[in-house]
PDB file of N, CA and C in Angstrom:
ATOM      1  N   UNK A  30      12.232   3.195  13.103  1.00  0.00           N
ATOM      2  CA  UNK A  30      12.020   2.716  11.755  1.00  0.00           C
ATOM      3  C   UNK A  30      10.639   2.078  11.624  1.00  0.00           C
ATOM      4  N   UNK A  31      10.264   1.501  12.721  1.00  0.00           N
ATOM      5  CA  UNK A  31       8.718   0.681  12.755  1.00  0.00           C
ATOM      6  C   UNK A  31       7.632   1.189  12.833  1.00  0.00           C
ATOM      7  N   UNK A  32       7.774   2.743  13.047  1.00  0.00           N
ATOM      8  CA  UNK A  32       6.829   3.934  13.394  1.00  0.00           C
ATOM      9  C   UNK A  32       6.757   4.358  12.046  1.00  0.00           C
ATOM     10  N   UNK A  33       7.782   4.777  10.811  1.00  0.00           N
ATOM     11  CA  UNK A  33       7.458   5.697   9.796  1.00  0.00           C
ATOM     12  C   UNK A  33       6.969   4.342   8.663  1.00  0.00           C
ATOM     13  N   UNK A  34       7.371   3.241   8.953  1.00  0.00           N
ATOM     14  CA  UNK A  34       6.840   1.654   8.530  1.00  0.00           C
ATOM     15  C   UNK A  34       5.578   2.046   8.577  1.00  0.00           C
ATOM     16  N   UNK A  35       5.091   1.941   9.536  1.00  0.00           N
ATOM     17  CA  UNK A  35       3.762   2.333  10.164  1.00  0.00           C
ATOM     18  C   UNK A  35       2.653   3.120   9.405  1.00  0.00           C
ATOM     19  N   UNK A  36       3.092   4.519   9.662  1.00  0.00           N
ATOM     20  CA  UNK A  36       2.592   5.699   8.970  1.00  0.00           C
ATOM     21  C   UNK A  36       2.534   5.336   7.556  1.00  0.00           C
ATOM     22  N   UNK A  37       3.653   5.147   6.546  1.00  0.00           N
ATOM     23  CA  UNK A  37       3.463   4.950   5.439  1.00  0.00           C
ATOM     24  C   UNK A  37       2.546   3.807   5.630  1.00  0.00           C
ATOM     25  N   UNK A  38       2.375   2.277   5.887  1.00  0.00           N
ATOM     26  CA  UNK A  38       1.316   2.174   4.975  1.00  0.00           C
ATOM     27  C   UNK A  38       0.225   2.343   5.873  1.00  0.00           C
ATOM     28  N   UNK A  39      -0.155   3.256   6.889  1.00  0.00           N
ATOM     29  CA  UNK A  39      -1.448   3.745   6.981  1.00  0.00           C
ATOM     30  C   UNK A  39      -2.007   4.546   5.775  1.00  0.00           C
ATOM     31  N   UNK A  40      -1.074   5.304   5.233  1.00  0.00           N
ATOM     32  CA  UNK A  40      -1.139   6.181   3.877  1.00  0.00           C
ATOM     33  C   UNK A  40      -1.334   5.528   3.120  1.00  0.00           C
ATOM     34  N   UNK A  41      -1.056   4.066   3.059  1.00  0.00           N
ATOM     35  CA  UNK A  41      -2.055   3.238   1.557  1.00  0.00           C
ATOM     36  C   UNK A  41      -3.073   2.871   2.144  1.00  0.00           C
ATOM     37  N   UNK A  42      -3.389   2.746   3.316  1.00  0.00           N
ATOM     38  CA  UNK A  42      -4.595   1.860   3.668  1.00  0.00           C
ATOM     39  C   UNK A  42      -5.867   2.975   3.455  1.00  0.00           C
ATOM     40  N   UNK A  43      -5.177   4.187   4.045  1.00  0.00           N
ATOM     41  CA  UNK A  43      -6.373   5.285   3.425  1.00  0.00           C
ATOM     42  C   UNK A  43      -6.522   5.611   1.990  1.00  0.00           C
ATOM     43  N   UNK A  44      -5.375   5.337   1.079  1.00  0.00           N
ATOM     44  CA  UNK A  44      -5.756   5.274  -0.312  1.00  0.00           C
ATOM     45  C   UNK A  44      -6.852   4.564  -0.930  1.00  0.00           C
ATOM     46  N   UNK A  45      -6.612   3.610  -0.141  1.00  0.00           N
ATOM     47  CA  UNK A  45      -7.094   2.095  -0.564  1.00  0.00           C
ATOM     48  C   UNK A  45      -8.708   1.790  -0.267  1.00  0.00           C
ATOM     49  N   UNK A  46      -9.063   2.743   1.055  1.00  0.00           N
ATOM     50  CA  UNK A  46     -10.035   2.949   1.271  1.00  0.00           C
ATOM     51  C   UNK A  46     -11.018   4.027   0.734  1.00  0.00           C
ATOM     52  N   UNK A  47     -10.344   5.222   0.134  1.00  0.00           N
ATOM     53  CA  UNK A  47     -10.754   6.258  -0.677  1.00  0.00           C
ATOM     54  C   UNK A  47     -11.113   5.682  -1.970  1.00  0.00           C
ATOM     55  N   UNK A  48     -10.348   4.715  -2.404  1.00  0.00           N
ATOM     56  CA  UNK A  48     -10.700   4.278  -4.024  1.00  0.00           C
ATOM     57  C   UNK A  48     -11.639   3.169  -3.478  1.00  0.00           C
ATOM     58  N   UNK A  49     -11.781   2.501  -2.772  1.00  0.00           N
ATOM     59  CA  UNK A  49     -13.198   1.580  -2.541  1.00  0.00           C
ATOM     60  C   UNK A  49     -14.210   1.902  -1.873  1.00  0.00           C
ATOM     61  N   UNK A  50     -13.945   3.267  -1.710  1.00  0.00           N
ATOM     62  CA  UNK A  50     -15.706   3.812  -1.014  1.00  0.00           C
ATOM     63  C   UNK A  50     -15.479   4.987  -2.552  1.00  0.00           C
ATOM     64  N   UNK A  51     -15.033   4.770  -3.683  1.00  0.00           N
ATOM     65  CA  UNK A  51     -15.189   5.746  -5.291  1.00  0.00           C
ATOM     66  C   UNK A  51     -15.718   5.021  -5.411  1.00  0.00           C
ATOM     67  N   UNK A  52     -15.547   3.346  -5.618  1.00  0.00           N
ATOM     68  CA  UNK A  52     -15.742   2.282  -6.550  1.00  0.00           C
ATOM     69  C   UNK A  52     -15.084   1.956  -7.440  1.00  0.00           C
ATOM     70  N   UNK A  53     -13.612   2.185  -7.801  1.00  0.00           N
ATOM     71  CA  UNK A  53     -13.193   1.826  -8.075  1.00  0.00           C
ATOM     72  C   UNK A  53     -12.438   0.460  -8.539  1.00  0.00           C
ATOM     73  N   UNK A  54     -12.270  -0.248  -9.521  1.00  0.00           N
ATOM     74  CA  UNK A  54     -12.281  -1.916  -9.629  1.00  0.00           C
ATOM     75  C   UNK A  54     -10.653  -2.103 -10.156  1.00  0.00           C
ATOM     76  N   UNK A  55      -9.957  -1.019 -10.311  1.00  0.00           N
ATOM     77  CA  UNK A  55      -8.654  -0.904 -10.985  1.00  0.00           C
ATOM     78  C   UNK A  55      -7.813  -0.069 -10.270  1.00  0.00           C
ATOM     79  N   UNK A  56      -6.411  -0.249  -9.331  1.00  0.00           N
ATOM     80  CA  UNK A  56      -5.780   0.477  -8.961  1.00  0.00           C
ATOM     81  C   UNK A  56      -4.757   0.350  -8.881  1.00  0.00           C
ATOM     82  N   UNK A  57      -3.804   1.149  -8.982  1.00  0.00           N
ATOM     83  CA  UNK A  57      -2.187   1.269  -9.038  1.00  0.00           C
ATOM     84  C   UNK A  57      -1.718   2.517  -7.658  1.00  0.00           C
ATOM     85  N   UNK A  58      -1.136   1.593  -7.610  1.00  0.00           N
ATOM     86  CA  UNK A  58      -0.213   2.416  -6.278  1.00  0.00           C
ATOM     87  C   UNK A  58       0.990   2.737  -6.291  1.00  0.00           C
ATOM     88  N   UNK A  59       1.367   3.736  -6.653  1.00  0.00           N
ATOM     89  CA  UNK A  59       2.858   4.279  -6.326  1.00  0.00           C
ATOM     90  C   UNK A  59       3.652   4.550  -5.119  1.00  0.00           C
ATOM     91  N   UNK A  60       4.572   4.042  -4.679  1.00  0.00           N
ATOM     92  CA  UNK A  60       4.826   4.183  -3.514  1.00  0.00           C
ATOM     93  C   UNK A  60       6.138   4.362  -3.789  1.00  0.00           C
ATOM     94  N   UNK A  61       7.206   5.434  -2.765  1.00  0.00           N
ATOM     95  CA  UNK A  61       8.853   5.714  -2.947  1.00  0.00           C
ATOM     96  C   UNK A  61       8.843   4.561  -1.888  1.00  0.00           C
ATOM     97  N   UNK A  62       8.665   3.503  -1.210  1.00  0.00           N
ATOM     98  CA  UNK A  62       8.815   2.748  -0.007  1.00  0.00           C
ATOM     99  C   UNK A  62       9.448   1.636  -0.622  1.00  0.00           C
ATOM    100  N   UNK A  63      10.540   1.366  -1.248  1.00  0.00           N
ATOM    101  CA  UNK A  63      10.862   0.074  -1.960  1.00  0.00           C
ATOM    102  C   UNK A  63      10.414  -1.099  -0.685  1.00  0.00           C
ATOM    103  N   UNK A  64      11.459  -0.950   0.371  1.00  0.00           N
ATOM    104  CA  UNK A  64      10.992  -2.182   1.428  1.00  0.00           C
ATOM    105  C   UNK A  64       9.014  -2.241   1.912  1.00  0.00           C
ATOM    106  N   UNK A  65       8.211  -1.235   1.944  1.00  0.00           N
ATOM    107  CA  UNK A  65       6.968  -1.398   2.050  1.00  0.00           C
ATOM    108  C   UNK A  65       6.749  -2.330   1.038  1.00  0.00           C
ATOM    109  N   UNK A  66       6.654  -1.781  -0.239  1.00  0.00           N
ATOM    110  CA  UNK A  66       6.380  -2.408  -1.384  1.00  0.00           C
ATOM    111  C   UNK A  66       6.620  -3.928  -2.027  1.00  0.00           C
ATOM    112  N   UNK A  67       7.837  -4.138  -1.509  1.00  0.00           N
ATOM    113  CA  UNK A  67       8.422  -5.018  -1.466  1.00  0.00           C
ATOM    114  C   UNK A  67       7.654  -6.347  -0.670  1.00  0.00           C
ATOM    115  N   UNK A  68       7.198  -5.882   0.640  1.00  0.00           N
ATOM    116  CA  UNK A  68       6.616  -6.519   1.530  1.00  0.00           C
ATOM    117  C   UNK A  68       5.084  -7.216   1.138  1.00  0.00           C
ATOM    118  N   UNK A  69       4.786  -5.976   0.579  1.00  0.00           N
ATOM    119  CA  UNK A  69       3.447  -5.979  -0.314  1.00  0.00           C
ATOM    120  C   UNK A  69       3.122  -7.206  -1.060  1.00  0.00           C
ATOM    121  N   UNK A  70       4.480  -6.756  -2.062  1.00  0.00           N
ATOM    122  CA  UNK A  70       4.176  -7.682  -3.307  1.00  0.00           C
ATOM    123  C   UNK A  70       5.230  -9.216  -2.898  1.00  0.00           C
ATOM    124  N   UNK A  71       5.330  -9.315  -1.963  1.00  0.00           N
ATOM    125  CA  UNK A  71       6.468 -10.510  -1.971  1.00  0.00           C
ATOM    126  C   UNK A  71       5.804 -11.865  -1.023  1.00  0.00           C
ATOM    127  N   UNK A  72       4.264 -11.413  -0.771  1.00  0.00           N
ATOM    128  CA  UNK A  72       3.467 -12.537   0.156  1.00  0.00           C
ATOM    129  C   UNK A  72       3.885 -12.509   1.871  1.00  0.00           C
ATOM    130  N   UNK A  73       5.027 -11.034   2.036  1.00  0.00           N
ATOM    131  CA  UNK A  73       4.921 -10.932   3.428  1.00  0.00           C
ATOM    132  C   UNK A  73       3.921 -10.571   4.392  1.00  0.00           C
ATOM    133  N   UNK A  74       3.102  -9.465   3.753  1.00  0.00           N
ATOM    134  CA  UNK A  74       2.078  -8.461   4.262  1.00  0.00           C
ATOM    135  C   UNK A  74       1.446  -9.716   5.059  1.00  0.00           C
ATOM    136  N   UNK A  75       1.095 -10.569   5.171  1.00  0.00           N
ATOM    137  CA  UNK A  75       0.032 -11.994   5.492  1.00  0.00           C
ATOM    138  C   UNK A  75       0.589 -12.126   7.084  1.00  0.00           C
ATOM    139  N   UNK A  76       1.871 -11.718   7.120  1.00  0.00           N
ATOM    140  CA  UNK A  76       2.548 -12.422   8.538  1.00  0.00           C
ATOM    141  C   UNK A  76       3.099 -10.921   9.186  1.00  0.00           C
ATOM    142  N   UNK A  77       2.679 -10.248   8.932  1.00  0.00           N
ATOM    143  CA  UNK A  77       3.348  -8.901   9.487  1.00  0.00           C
ATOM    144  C   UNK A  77       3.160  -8.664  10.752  1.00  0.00           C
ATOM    145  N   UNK A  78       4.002  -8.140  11.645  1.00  0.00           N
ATOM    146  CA  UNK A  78       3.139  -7.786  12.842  1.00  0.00           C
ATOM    147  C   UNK A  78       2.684  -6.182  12.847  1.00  0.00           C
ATOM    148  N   UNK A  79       2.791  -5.492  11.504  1.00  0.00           N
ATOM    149  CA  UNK A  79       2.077  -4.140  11.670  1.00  0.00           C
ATOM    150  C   UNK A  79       1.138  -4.383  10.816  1.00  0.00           C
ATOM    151  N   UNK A  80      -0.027  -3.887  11.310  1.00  0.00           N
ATOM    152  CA  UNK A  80      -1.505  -4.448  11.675  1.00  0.00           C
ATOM    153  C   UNK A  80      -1.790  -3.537   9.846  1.00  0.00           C
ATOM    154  N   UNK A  81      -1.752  -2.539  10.309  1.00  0.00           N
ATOM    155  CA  UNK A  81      -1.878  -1.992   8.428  1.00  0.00           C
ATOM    156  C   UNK A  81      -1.279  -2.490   7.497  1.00  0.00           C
ATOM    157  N   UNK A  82       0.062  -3.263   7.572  1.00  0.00           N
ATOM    158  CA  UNK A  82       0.387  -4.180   6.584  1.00  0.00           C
ATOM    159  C   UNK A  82      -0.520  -5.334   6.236  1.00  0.00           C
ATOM    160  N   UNK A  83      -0.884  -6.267   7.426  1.00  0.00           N
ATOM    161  CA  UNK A  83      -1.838  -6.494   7.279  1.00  0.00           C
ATOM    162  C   UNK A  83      -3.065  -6.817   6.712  1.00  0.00           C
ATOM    163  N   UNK A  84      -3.988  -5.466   6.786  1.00  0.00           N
ATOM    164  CA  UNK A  84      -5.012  -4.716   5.863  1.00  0.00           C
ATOM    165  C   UNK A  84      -5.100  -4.611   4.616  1.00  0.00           C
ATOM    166  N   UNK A  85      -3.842  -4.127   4.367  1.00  0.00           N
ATOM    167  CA  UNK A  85      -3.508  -4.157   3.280  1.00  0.00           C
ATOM    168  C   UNK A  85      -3.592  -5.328   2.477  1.00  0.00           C
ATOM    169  N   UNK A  86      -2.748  -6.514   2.606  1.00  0.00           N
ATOM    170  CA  UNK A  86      -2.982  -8.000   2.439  1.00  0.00           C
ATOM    171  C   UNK A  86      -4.507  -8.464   2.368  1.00  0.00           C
ATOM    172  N   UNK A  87      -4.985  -8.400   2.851  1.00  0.00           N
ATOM    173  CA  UNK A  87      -6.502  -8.567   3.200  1.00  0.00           C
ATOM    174  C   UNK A  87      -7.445  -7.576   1.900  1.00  0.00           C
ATOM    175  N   UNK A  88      -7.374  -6.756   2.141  1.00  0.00           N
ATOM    176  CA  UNK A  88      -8.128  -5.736   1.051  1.00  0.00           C
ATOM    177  C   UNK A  88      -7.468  -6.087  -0.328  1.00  0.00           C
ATOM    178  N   UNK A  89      -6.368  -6.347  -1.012  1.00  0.00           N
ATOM    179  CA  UNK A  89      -5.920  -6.834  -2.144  1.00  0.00           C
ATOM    180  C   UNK A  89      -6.557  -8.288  -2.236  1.00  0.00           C
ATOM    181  N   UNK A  90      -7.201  -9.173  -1.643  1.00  0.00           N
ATOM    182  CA  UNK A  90      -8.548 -10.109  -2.094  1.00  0.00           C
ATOM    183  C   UNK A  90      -9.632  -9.328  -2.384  1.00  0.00           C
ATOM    184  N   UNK A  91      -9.824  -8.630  -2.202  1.00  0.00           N
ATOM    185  CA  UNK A  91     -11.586  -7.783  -2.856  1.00  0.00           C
ATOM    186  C   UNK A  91     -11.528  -7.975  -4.038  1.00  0.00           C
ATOM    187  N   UNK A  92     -12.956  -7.698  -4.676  1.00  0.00           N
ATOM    188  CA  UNK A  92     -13.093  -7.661  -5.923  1.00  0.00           C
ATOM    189  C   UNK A  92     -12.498  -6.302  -6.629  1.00  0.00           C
ATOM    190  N   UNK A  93     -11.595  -6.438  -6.835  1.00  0.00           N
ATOM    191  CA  UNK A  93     -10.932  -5.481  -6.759  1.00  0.00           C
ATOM    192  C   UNK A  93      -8.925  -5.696  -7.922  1.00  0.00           C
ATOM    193  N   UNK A  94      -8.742  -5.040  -8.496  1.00  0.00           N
ATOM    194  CA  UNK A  94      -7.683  -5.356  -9.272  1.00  0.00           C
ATOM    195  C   UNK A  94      -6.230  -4.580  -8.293  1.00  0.00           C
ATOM    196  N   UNK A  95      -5.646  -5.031  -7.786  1.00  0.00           N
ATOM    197  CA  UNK A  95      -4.296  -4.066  -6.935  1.00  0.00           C
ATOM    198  C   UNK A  95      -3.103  -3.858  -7.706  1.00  0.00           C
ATOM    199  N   UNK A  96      -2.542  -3.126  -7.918  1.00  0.00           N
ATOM    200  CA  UNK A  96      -1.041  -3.141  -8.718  1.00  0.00           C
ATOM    201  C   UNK A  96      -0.469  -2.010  -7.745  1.00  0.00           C
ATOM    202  N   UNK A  97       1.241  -2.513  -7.333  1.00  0.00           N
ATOM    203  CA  UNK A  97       1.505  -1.703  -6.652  1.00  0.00           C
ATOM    204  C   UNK A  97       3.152  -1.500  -7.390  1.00  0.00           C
ATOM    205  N   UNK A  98       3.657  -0.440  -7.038  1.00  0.00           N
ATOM    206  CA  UNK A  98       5.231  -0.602  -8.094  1.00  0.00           C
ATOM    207  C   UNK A  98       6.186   0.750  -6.905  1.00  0.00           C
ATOM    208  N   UNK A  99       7.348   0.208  -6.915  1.00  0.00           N
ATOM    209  CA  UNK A  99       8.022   1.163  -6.585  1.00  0.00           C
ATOM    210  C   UNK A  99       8.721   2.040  -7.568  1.00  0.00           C
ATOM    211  N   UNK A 100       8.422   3.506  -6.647  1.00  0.00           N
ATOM    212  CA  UNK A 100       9.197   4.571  -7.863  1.00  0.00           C
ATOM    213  C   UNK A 100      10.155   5.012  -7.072  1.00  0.00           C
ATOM    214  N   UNK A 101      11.041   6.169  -7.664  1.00  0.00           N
ATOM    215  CA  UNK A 101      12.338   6.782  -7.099  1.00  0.00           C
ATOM    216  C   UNK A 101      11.195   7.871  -6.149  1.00  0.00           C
ATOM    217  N   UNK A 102      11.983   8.371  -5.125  1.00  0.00           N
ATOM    218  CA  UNK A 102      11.463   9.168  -4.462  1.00  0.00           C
ATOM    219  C   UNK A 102      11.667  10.705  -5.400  1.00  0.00           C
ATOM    220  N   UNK A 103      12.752  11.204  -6.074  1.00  0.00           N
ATOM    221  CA  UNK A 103      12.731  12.138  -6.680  1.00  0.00           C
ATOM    222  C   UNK A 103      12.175  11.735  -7.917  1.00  0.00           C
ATOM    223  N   UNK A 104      11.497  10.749  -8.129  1.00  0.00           N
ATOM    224  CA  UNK A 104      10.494  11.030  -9.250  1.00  0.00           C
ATOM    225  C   UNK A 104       8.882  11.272  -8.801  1.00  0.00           C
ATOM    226  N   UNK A 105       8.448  10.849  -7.846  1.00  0.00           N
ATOM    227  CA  UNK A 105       7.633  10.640  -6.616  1.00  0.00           C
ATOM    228  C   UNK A 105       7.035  12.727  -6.801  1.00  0.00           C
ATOM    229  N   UNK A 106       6.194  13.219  -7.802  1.00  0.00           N
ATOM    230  CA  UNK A 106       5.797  14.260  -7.603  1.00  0.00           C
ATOM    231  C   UNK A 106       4.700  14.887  -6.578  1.00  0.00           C
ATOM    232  N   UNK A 107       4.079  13.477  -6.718  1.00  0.00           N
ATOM    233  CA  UNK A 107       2.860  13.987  -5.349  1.00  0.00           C
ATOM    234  C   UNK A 107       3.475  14.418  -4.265  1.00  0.00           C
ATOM    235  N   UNK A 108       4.667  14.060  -3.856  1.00  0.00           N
ATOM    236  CA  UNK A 108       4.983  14.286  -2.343  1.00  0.00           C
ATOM    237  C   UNK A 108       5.549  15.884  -2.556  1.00  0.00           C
ATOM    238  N   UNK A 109       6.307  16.103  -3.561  1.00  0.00           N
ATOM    239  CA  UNK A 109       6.412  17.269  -3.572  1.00  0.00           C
ATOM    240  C   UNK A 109       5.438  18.166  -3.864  1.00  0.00           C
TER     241      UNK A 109
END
């Protein structure tokens, strides 16, 4: 479970890094990961011991606007 933890939010951290080497100042993140997300937005990411959670935490201080929301996975079209 701590491995696909993992992977997913390496998959935001490279989002996250794609929209701040655009320049981007506004971003929304969709994620099917309710518990990622959750983690995100709930002031856990700060104490995590997976290091891309983390990052994540850290990069949402930039000058930078973050919005992150959980969706249903069958609404979730990118993945398909």
């Amino acid at each position: 479970m701590d491995e696909i933890f993992k992977i997913e939010a390496r998959a935001i951290v490279e989002g996250m890094k794609l929209a701040l080497l655009k320049g981007f100042k506004r971003v929304e993140i969709n994620y099917d990961n309710a518990m990622l997300i959750d983690t995100i937005c709930n002031g856990f990411a700060s104490i995590s011991n997976i290091a891309e959670v983390r990052i994540i935490h850290e990069w949402c201080n930039k000058d930078w606007k973050m919005k992150f929301r959980h969706v249903l996975r069958g609404s979730n079209k990118v993945v398909d």
